[in-house]
Amino acid sequence: MRYIFTAAILVLTVLFARAQRTDKIINPRAVKKIERVLSSDKMEGRGLYSPGLDKAAAFIAAQFAKTGMEPLKGNSSFFQEFSMIDAKQIAASGTIGENTIPGQNIIGFTSKQHLQIDNSAGFTSVTIGAGEKFLYTAYRYLQEGKNYIVWVDTAQASNFSMLDRLKGPRFKSDNSVIFVLSPSSPAFSFVIDSEVSEKKLKNVTGMIPGKSRADEFVIFSGHYDHLGIGKPDDLGDSIYNGANDDAAGITAVIMLARYFSKWHNNERTLVFAAFTAEESGGFGSQYFSQQLDPAKVIAMFNIEMIGTESKWGKNSAYITGYEKTDMGAILGKNLQGTGFTFHPDPYPDQQLFYRSDNATLARLGVPAHTISTSKMDNEPFYHTPADEINTLDMKNMAEIIKAIVLSSRTIISGEDTPTRVDAQKLR
Ligand SMILES: [Zn+2]
């Protein structure tokens, strides 16, 4: 009995020591210090292409630097930069065989100001037939990154103008896709002029190399962009601070980076990512996912809106797409006896699994889930200027971040490997 008693004391001592060292780094005061800066009016709501967004990125990078983390392989800094293109078509003309075609029957997706091509240009001809799903097929051709002439059956005339819906910011690329409302022809020539503006965006990323399994990655992420400055509310406030959405998630990412850098006993490589442009199409996580081999990503903890109490109260959160892998079960097992619980997402109708940056990696098979507490049926400040720091619970946030530390530990150590997402089954 004595032996067991001693062992029990030892276990308690280890648990207590671990809890103490966690509290030293992750506590309500430390959480508030980060959250306050990210959600302040100075960051202007972190809107797309705004100085406030850049300011937030610089702050996060400085926090990453303080931890002693390294930039990702192939990056010279904590910034992972990429270019977006906004192209507005201003004129189009063309001939098919001997005939002139009206400009409105030509719609180009291109990063070039002046695009002039004919049948010798090497573009591949493809078609969208009368009975095909128009937007779905068009989107597929746009995603492939190739030079296409897409001949659209004239029976699709009423759908053709819906191509405008696929416009908007795109990644800068060398390829062009031209949609033409006409039967296909081997002889053609088209000219498209566009007003093109190029804008830069950046994720903030860093890593702690693993001790024994350096080529296996565990990702902790959130998004640092929000809605910027918009329509004022009744109180005249026009800054959408996004304290919960998602300054709270980024605060967690920074705290986790701090914690894991301090102990640096991770067997797998830990990657920390603050994504940009989540609110405007998920471009940050899309670019990020193209810079690594998804097969090497063992798990992704995406953190969104953890500043308010979940529907079950304090010391609980939910995991989106819980049933798609066994990651949630692993996390639950690691939390046994702590009083903290993770639940399956209680708002399945809202499709939250597909509405944040985890979805981009999940579609590549990665066990990628979002952890949140947001009561999506009753979160009055969601996407309003009132999403401010004084509506958040710092103590509860600190508990959630600590729960992520505790629950991820067997994944970080290599003892557990979550099952993959079956990407075929995703919508
Ligand atoms: Zn969000």
Coordinates of C-alpha atoms and ligand atoms in Angstrom, one line a residue:
M1 CA 0.0 0.0 0.0
R2 CA 2.8 2.3 0.8
Y3 CA 4.2 2.0 -2.6
I4 CA 0.9 2.9 -4.2
F5 CA 0.5 5.8 -1.8
T6 CA 4.0 7.1 -2.7
A7 CA 3.2 6.7 -6.4
A8 CA -0.1 8.6 -6.0
I9 CA 1.8 11.4 -4.2
L10 CA 4.3 11.4 -7.0
V11 CA 1.6 11.6 -9.7
L12 CA -0.2 14.4 -7.8
T13 CA 3.1 16.3 -7.4
V14 CA 3.8 16.0 -11.2
L15 CA 0.3 17.1 -12.0
F16 CA 0.5 20.0 -9.6
A17 CA 3.9 21.0 -10.9
R18 CA 2.7 20.9 -14.5
A19 CA -0.4 22.9 -13.6
Q20 CA 1.8 25.5 -11.9
R21 CA 4.2 25.9 -14.7
T22 CA 1.3 26.2 -17.1
D23 CA -0.4 28.9 -15.0
K24 CA 2.8 30.8 -14.9
I25 CA 2.6 31.4 -18.7
I26 CA -1.1 31.0 -19.4
N27 CA -3.2 33.1 -17.0
P28 CA -5.9 35.7 -17.3
R29 CA -3.5 38.6 -17.0
A30 CA -1.3 37.4 -19.8
V31 CA -4.3 36.6 -22.0
K32 CA -5.8 40.1 -21.5
K33 CA -2.5 41.8 -22.4
I34 CA -2.5 40.3 -25.8
E35 CA -6.2 40.4 -26.4
R36 CA -6.3 44.1 -25.5
V37 CA -3.8 45.1 -28.2
L38 CA -5.3 42.9 -31.0
S39 CA -8.8 44.2 -30.3
S40 CA -7.9 47.9 -29.8
D41 CA -9.4 50.6 -32.0
K42 CA -5.8 51.2 -33.2
M43 CA -6.0 48.0 -35.2
E44 CA -9.1 49.5 -37.1
G45 CA -10.9 46.2 -37.0
R46 CA -8.1 44.5 -39.0
G47 CA -9.9 44.9 -42.3
L48 CA -8.6 43.5 -45.6
Y49 CA -5.7 45.5 -47.1
S50 CA -5.9 48.1 -44.2
P51 CA -3.0 49.6 -42.2
G52 CA -4.6 48.1 -39.1
L53 CA -4.3 44.6 -40.6
D54 CA -0.5 45.2 -41.2
K55 CA -0.2 46.6 -37.7
A56 CA -1.7 43.4 -36.2
A57 CA 0.6 41.2 -38.3
A58 CA 3.6 43.2 -37.1
F59 CA 2.4 42.8 -33.5
I60 CA 1.9 39.0 -33.9
A61 CA 5.3 38.6 -35.5
A62 CA 7.0 40.5 -32.7
Q63 CA 5.3 38.2 -30.2
F64 CA 6.4 35.1 -32.2
A65 CA 10.0 36.5 -32.2
K66 CA 10.0 36.9 -28.4
T67 CA 9.3 33.2 -27.9
G68 CA 12.5 32.3 -29.8
M69 CA 10.6 30.4 -32.4
E70 CA 11.9 29.9 -36.0
P71 CA 10.2 31.0 -39.2
L72 CA 8.8 28.1 -41.3
K73 CA 11.3 26.3 -43.6
G74 CA 11.8 28.4 -46.7
N75 CA 10.7 31.6 -45.1
S76 CA 13.2 34.3 -44.1
S77 CA 10.8 35.9 -41.6
F78 CA 7.6 35.1 -39.7
F79 CA 5.7 36.7 -42.6
Q80 CA 4.4 34.4 -45.3
E81 CA 3.6 36.9 -48.1
F82 CA 1.5 36.5 -51.2
S83 CA -0.1 38.6 -53.9
M84 CA -3.8 39.0 -54.7
I85 CA -5.2 40.4 -57.9
D86 CA -8.3 42.4 -58.3
A87 CA -9.1 42.6 -62.1
K88 CA -12.0 44.5 -63.6
Q89 CA -12.7 43.7 -67.2
I90 CA -13.1 47.0 -69.1
A91 CA -13.3 45.9 -72.7
A92 CA -13.4 42.7 -74.7
S93 CA -13.7 41.9 -78.4
G94 CA -13.1 38.9 -80.6
T95 CA -13.7 37.0 -83.8
I96 CA -14.7 33.4 -84.2
G97 CA -13.9 32.2 -87.7
E98 CA -15.1 35.0 -89.9
N99 CA -17.6 36.4 -87.4
T100 CA -17.3 39.2 -84.8
I101 CA -18.6 38.2 -81.4
P102 CA -20.2 40.8 -79.0
G103 CA -17.9 41.8 -76.1
Q104 CA -20.4 40.9 -73.5
N105 CA -20.1 37.2 -74.6
I106 CA -16.4 37.1 -73.6
I107 CA -15.5 37.1 -69.9
G108 CA -11.9 36.6 -68.9
F109 CA -10.2 35.7 -65.6
T110 CA -6.7 37.0 -65.9
S111 CA -4.0 38.8 -64.0
K112 CA -2.9 40.6 -67.3
Q113 CA -3.9 44.1 -68.2
H114 CA -3.9 43.4 -71.9
L115 CA -4.6 39.8 -73.0
Q116 CA -4.5 39.0 -76.7
I117 CA -4.8 35.4 -77.9
D118 CA -5.7 33.4 -80.9
N119 CA -5.8 29.7 -81.7
S120 CA -2.0 29.5 -81.9
A121 CA -1.7 30.6 -78.2
G122 CA -1.8 27.0 -76.9
F123 CA -4.9 27.5 -74.7
T124 CA -6.8 24.3 -74.2
S125 CA -10.4 24.3 -75.4
V126 CA -13.0 22.9 -73.1
T127 CA -16.8 23.2 -73.0
I128 CA -19.7 23.7 -70.7
G129 CA -22.6 21.9 -72.3
A130 CA -26.3 22.7 -72.2
G131 CA -27.2 20.3 -69.4
E132 CA -24.1 20.9 -67.1
K133 CA -24.0 22.6 -63.7
F134 CA -22.8 25.9 -64.9
L135 CA -21.1 27.6 -61.8
Y136 CA -19.8 24.3 -60.5
T137 CA -18.0 23.5 -63.8
A138 CA -16.8 27.0 -64.3
Y139 CA -15.3 27.1 -60.8
R140 CA -13.5 23.8 -61.5
Y141 CA -11.8 25.2 -64.6
L142 CA -10.8 28.3 -62.7
Q143 CA -9.3 26.3 -59.9
E144 CA -7.0 24.2 -62.1
G145 CA -4.5 26.9 -62.8
K146 CA -4.3 26.2 -66.6
N147 CA -4.9 28.3 -69.7
Y148 CA -8.4 27.5 -70.9
I149 CA -10.9 28.7 -73.5
V150 CA -14.2 27.6 -72.1
W151 CA -16.9 27.4 -74.8
V152 CA -20.2 27.8 -73.2
D153 CA -23.3 26.4 -74.9
T154 CA -25.7 29.2 -75.8
A155 CA -28.4 27.4 -73.9
Q156 CA -26.6 28.6 -70.8
A157 CA -26.9 32.2 -71.8
S158 CA -28.9 33.2 -68.7
N159 CA -26.2 31.6 -66.5
F160 CA -23.3 33.2 -68.3
S161 CA -23.7 36.5 -66.5
M162 CA -23.4 34.7 -63.2
L163 CA -19.7 34.5 -63.8
D164 CA -19.5 37.9 -62.1
R165 CA -20.1 36.0 -58.9
L166 CA -16.8 34.2 -59.3
K167 CA -15.0 37.5 -59.6
G168 CA -13.4 39.3 -56.7
P169 CA -9.9 38.9 -55.3
R170 CA -7.9 36.0 -56.6
F171 CA -4.4 34.7 -56.2
K172 CA -2.0 36.3 -58.7
S173 CA -1.3 33.7 -61.4
D174 CA 0.2 33.4 -64.8
N175 CA -2.7 31.5 -66.3
S176 CA -5.9 32.9 -67.8
V177 CA -9.3 31.4 -68.3
I178 CA -11.6 32.9 -71.0
F179 CA -15.3 32.0 -71.1
V180 CA -17.0 32.5 -74.5
L181 CA -20.7 32.1 -75.0
S182 CA -20.5 30.4 -78.4
P183 CA -20.2 27.0 -80.0
S184 CA -16.6 26.0 -80.1
S185 CA -14.4 26.8 -83.1
P186 CA -10.8 26.0 -84.1
A187 CA -10.2 29.5 -85.4
F188 CA -10.6 32.5 -83.0
S189 CA -9.0 35.6 -81.7
F190 CA -9.8 37.5 -78.5
V191 CA -8.7 40.7 -76.8
I192 CA -9.5 41.5 -73.2
D193 CA -8.5 44.6 -71.4
S194 CA -8.7 44.8 -67.6
E195 CA -8.0 47.2 -64.8
V196 CA -5.6 45.2 -62.6
S197 CA -4.5 46.0 -59.1
E198 CA -2.1 43.8 -57.2
K199 CA -2.2 43.8 -53.4
K200 CA -0.1 42.0 -50.9
L201 CA -1.3 39.9 -48.0
K202 CA 0.5 37.9 -45.4
N203 CA 0.0 35.1 -42.9
V204 CA 2.2 35.2 -39.7
T205 CA 3.8 31.7 -39.2
G206 CA 6.4 30.2 -37.1
M207 CA 7.5 26.8 -35.8
I208 CA 9.2 24.8 -33.0
P209 CA 11.1 21.9 -34.6
G210 CA 10.3 18.5 -33.2
K211 CA 13.0 16.6 -31.4
S212 CA 12.5 13.2 -33.0
R213 CA 9.7 13.5 -35.6
A214 CA 10.6 16.9 -37.2
D215 CA 8.8 16.1 -40.5
E216 CA 5.5 15.6 -38.8
F217 CA 3.5 18.8 -38.1
V218 CA 0.9 19.8 -35.6
I219 CA -0.7 23.1 -36.4
F220 CA -2.2 25.7 -34.0
S221 CA -4.0 28.4 -35.9
G222 CA -6.5 31.3 -35.9
H223 CA -7.3 34.2 -38.1
Y224 CA -6.1 37.8 -37.4
D225 CA -8.2 39.6 -39.9
H226 CA -11.7 40.8 -39.2
L227 CA -14.3 43.1 -40.9
G228 CA -12.5 46.5 -40.5
I229 CA -14.4 49.7 -40.4
G230 CA -18.0 49.6 -41.5
K231 CA -21.5 50.8 -40.9
P232 CA -21.8 52.4 -37.5
D233 CA -24.1 50.9 -34.9
D234 CA -26.7 52.8 -32.7
L235 CA -23.9 54.1 -30.5
G236 CA -22.0 55.5 -33.5
D237 CA -19.2 52.9 -33.2
S238 CA -18.0 51.9 -36.7
I239 CA -14.9 49.8 -35.7
Y240 CA -15.6 46.1 -35.9
N241 CA -13.0 45.1 -33.3
G242 CA -13.5 41.4 -33.6
A243 CA -12.3 40.8 -30.0
N244 CA -13.8 37.4 -30.0
D245 CA -13.7 36.9 -33.8
D246 CA -10.8 36.1 -33.9
A247 CA -8.5 38.2 -31.7
A248 CA -9.3 35.6 -29.1
G249 CA -8.1 32.7 -31.3
I250 CA -4.9 34.6 -32.1
T251 CA -4.3 35.3 -28.5
A252 CA -4.5 31.6 -27.9
V253 CA -2.0 30.9 -30.7
I254 CA 0.4 33.4 -29.1
M255 CA 0.0 31.9 -25.7
L256 CA 0.5 28.4 -27.0
A257 CA 3.6 29.4 -28.9
R258 CA 5.0 31.0 -25.7
Y259 CA 4.2 27.9 -23.6
F260 CA 5.6 25.3 -26.0
S261 CA 8.7 27.4 -26.8
K262 CA 9.5 27.6 -23.1
W263 CA 9.4 23.8 -22.6
H264 CA 10.5 22.7 -26.1
N265 CA 10.0 19.1 -25.4
N266 CA 7.8 18.4 -28.5
E267 CA 8.7 15.3 -30.5
R268 CA 6.7 16.5 -33.5
T269 CA 7.2 19.9 -35.1
L270 CA 4.7 22.5 -33.9
V271 CA 3.5 25.1 -36.4
F272 CA 1.8 28.4 -35.3
A273 CA -0.2 30.2 -37.9
A274 CA -2.1 33.5 -37.8
F275 CA -4.1 33.5 -41.1
T276 CA -5.2 36.6 -43.0
A277 CA -8.3 37.1 -45.2
E278 CA -10.4 34.4 -43.5
E279 CA -13.4 36.7 -43.5
S280 CA -13.1 37.4 -47.3
G281 CA -12.7 33.9 -48.6
G282 CA -10.1 32.1 -46.6
F283 CA -7.2 33.1 -48.9
G284 CA -4.6 33.0 -46.1
S285 CA -5.2 29.4 -45.2
Q286 CA -5.4 28.4 -48.9
Y287 CA -2.0 29.9 -49.5
F288 CA -0.6 28.3 -46.4
S289 CA -1.9 24.9 -47.4
Q290 CA -0.1 25.1 -50.7
Q291 CA 3.3 25.6 -49.0
L292 CA 3.3 22.3 -47.2
D293 CA 2.7 18.6 -47.8
P294 CA -0.7 17.9 -46.2
A295 CA 0.3 14.2 -45.7
K296 CA 2.8 15.4 -43.1
V297 CA 0.3 17.4 -41.1
I298 CA -0.8 15.1 -38.3
A299 CA -3.4 17.5 -36.7
M300 CA -4.7 21.0 -36.9
F301 CA -6.1 22.9 -33.9
N302 CA -7.9 25.9 -35.4
I303 CA -9.1 28.3 -32.7
E304 CA -12.1 30.6 -33.3
M305 CA -14.1 32.7 -30.9
I306 CA -13.3 31.3 -27.4
G307 CA -13.9 34.5 -25.5
T308 CA -17.5 33.8 -24.3
E309 CA -18.9 30.9 -22.3
S310 CA -20.1 27.9 -24.4
K311 CA -23.7 26.7 -24.1
W312 CA -22.5 24.3 -21.4
G313 CA -21.0 27.1 -19.3
K314 CA -17.4 27.5 -18.1
N315 CA -14.6 25.0 -18.7
S316 CA -16.1 23.6 -21.9
A317 CA -15.8 24.1 -25.6
Y318 CA -16.8 22.3 -28.8
I319 CA -15.0 20.8 -31.7
T320 CA -16.4 21.2 -35.3
G321 CA -16.5 18.1 -37.4
Y322 CA -16.1 16.0 -34.3
E323 CA -17.3 12.8 -36.0
K324 CA -15.0 13.1 -39.0
T325 CA -11.8 11.9 -37.2
D326 CA -11.0 10.5 -33.8
M327 CA -9.1 13.6 -32.8
G328 CA -11.9 14.8 -30.5
A329 CA -11.9 11.4 -28.7
I330 CA -8.1 11.7 -28.2
L331 CA -8.4 15.2 -26.7
G332 CA -11.3 14.0 -24.5
K333 CA -9.2 11.1 -23.2
N334 CA -6.3 13.5 -22.3
L335 CA -8.7 15.8 -20.4
Q336 CA -10.2 13.1 -18.2
G337 CA -10.2 14.1 -14.5
T338 CA -9.4 17.8 -15.3
G339 CA -13.0 19.0 -15.1
F340 CA -12.7 20.5 -18.7
T341 CA -14.8 18.9 -21.5
F342 CA -14.8 19.1 -25.3
H343 CA -18.2 18.5 -27.0
P344 CA -19.2 17.8 -30.6
D345 CA -20.3 21.0 -32.3
P346 CA -24.0 21.6 -31.2
Y347 CA -24.9 23.7 -34.3
P348 CA -24.5 21.1 -37.1
D349 CA -27.1 23.1 -39.3
Q350 CA -24.7 26.0 -39.4
Q351 CA -22.0 24.0 -41.1
L352 CA -19.3 25.6 -38.9
F353 CA -16.8 22.9 -40.0
Y354 CA -16.8 24.4 -43.5
R355 CA -16.8 28.1 -42.3
S356 CA -13.3 28.5 -41.0
D357 CA -9.7 27.9 -42.0
N358 CA -9.7 24.3 -40.9
A359 CA -11.8 23.3 -43.9
T360 CA -9.1 24.1 -46.3
L361 CA -6.8 21.6 -44.7
A362 CA -9.5 19.1 -44.0
R363 CA -10.3 19.0 -47.8
L364 CA -6.7 17.7 -48.1
G365 CA -7.3 14.9 -45.6
V366 CA -5.8 16.6 -42.6
P367 CA -7.6 16.0 -39.2
A368 CA -8.3 19.7 -39.0
H369 CA -10.9 21.0 -36.6
T370 CA -12.0 24.3 -35.1
I371 CA -12.3 24.7 -31.4
S372 CA -14.8 27.3 -30.3
T373 CA -17.2 28.3 -27.5
S374 CA -19.3 30.7 -29.6
K375 CA -23.1 30.2 -29.1
M376 CA -24.0 30.5 -32.7
D377 CA -27.7 30.7 -31.9
N378 CA -27.2 33.4 -29.3
E379 CA -24.1 35.5 -29.6
P380 CA -25.4 39.1 -29.8
F381 CA -22.1 40.8 -30.7
Y382 CA -21.1 38.4 -33.5
H383 CA -20.0 40.5 -36.5
T384 CA -21.0 43.8 -34.8
P385 CA -18.9 46.8 -33.6
A386 CA -19.7 45.7 -30.1
D387 CA -17.5 42.6 -30.3
E388 CA -15.1 44.2 -27.8
I389 CA -12.8 43.0 -25.1
N390 CA -15.1 43.9 -22.2
T391 CA -17.6 41.2 -23.5
L392 CA -15.0 38.5 -23.1
D393 CA -14.1 36.3 -20.1
M394 CA -10.4 36.2 -19.7
K395 CA -10.3 33.6 -17.0
N396 CA -12.4 31.2 -19.1
M397 CA -10.2 31.9 -22.1
A398 CA -7.1 31.0 -20.1
E399 CA -8.7 27.7 -19.0
I400 CA -9.6 26.9 -22.7
I401 CA -6.0 27.6 -23.8
K402 CA -4.7 25.4 -20.9
A403 CA -7.1 22.6 -22.0
I404 CA -5.6 22.8 -25.5
V405 CA -2.1 22.4 -24.0
L406 CA -3.2 19.4 -21.9
S407 CA -5.4 17.7 -24.5
S408 CA -2.8 18.0 -27.4
R409 CA 0.0 16.4 -25.4
T410 CA -0.1 12.9 -26.7
I411 CA -0.4 14.1 -30.3
I412 CA 2.6 16.4 -29.8
S413 CA 4.6 13.5 -28.2
G414 CA 3.8 11.1 -31.0
E415 CA 1.8 8.7 -28.8
D416 CA -1.4 9.4 -30.6
T417 CA -2.0 10.0 -34.3
P418 CA -5.6 11.1 -35.2
T419 CA -7.4 9.3 -38.1
R420 CA -7.5 11.3 -41.4
V421 CA -10.5 13.1 -42.8
D422 CA -12.1 11.3 -45.7
A423 CA -12.0 14.2 -48.1
Q424 CA -14.2 12.4 -50.6
K425 CA -17.1 12.6 -48.1
L426 CA -16.8 16.4 -47.6
R427 CA -19.0 18.7 -49.5
Ligands
ZN1 ZN -13.8 34.0 -37.4

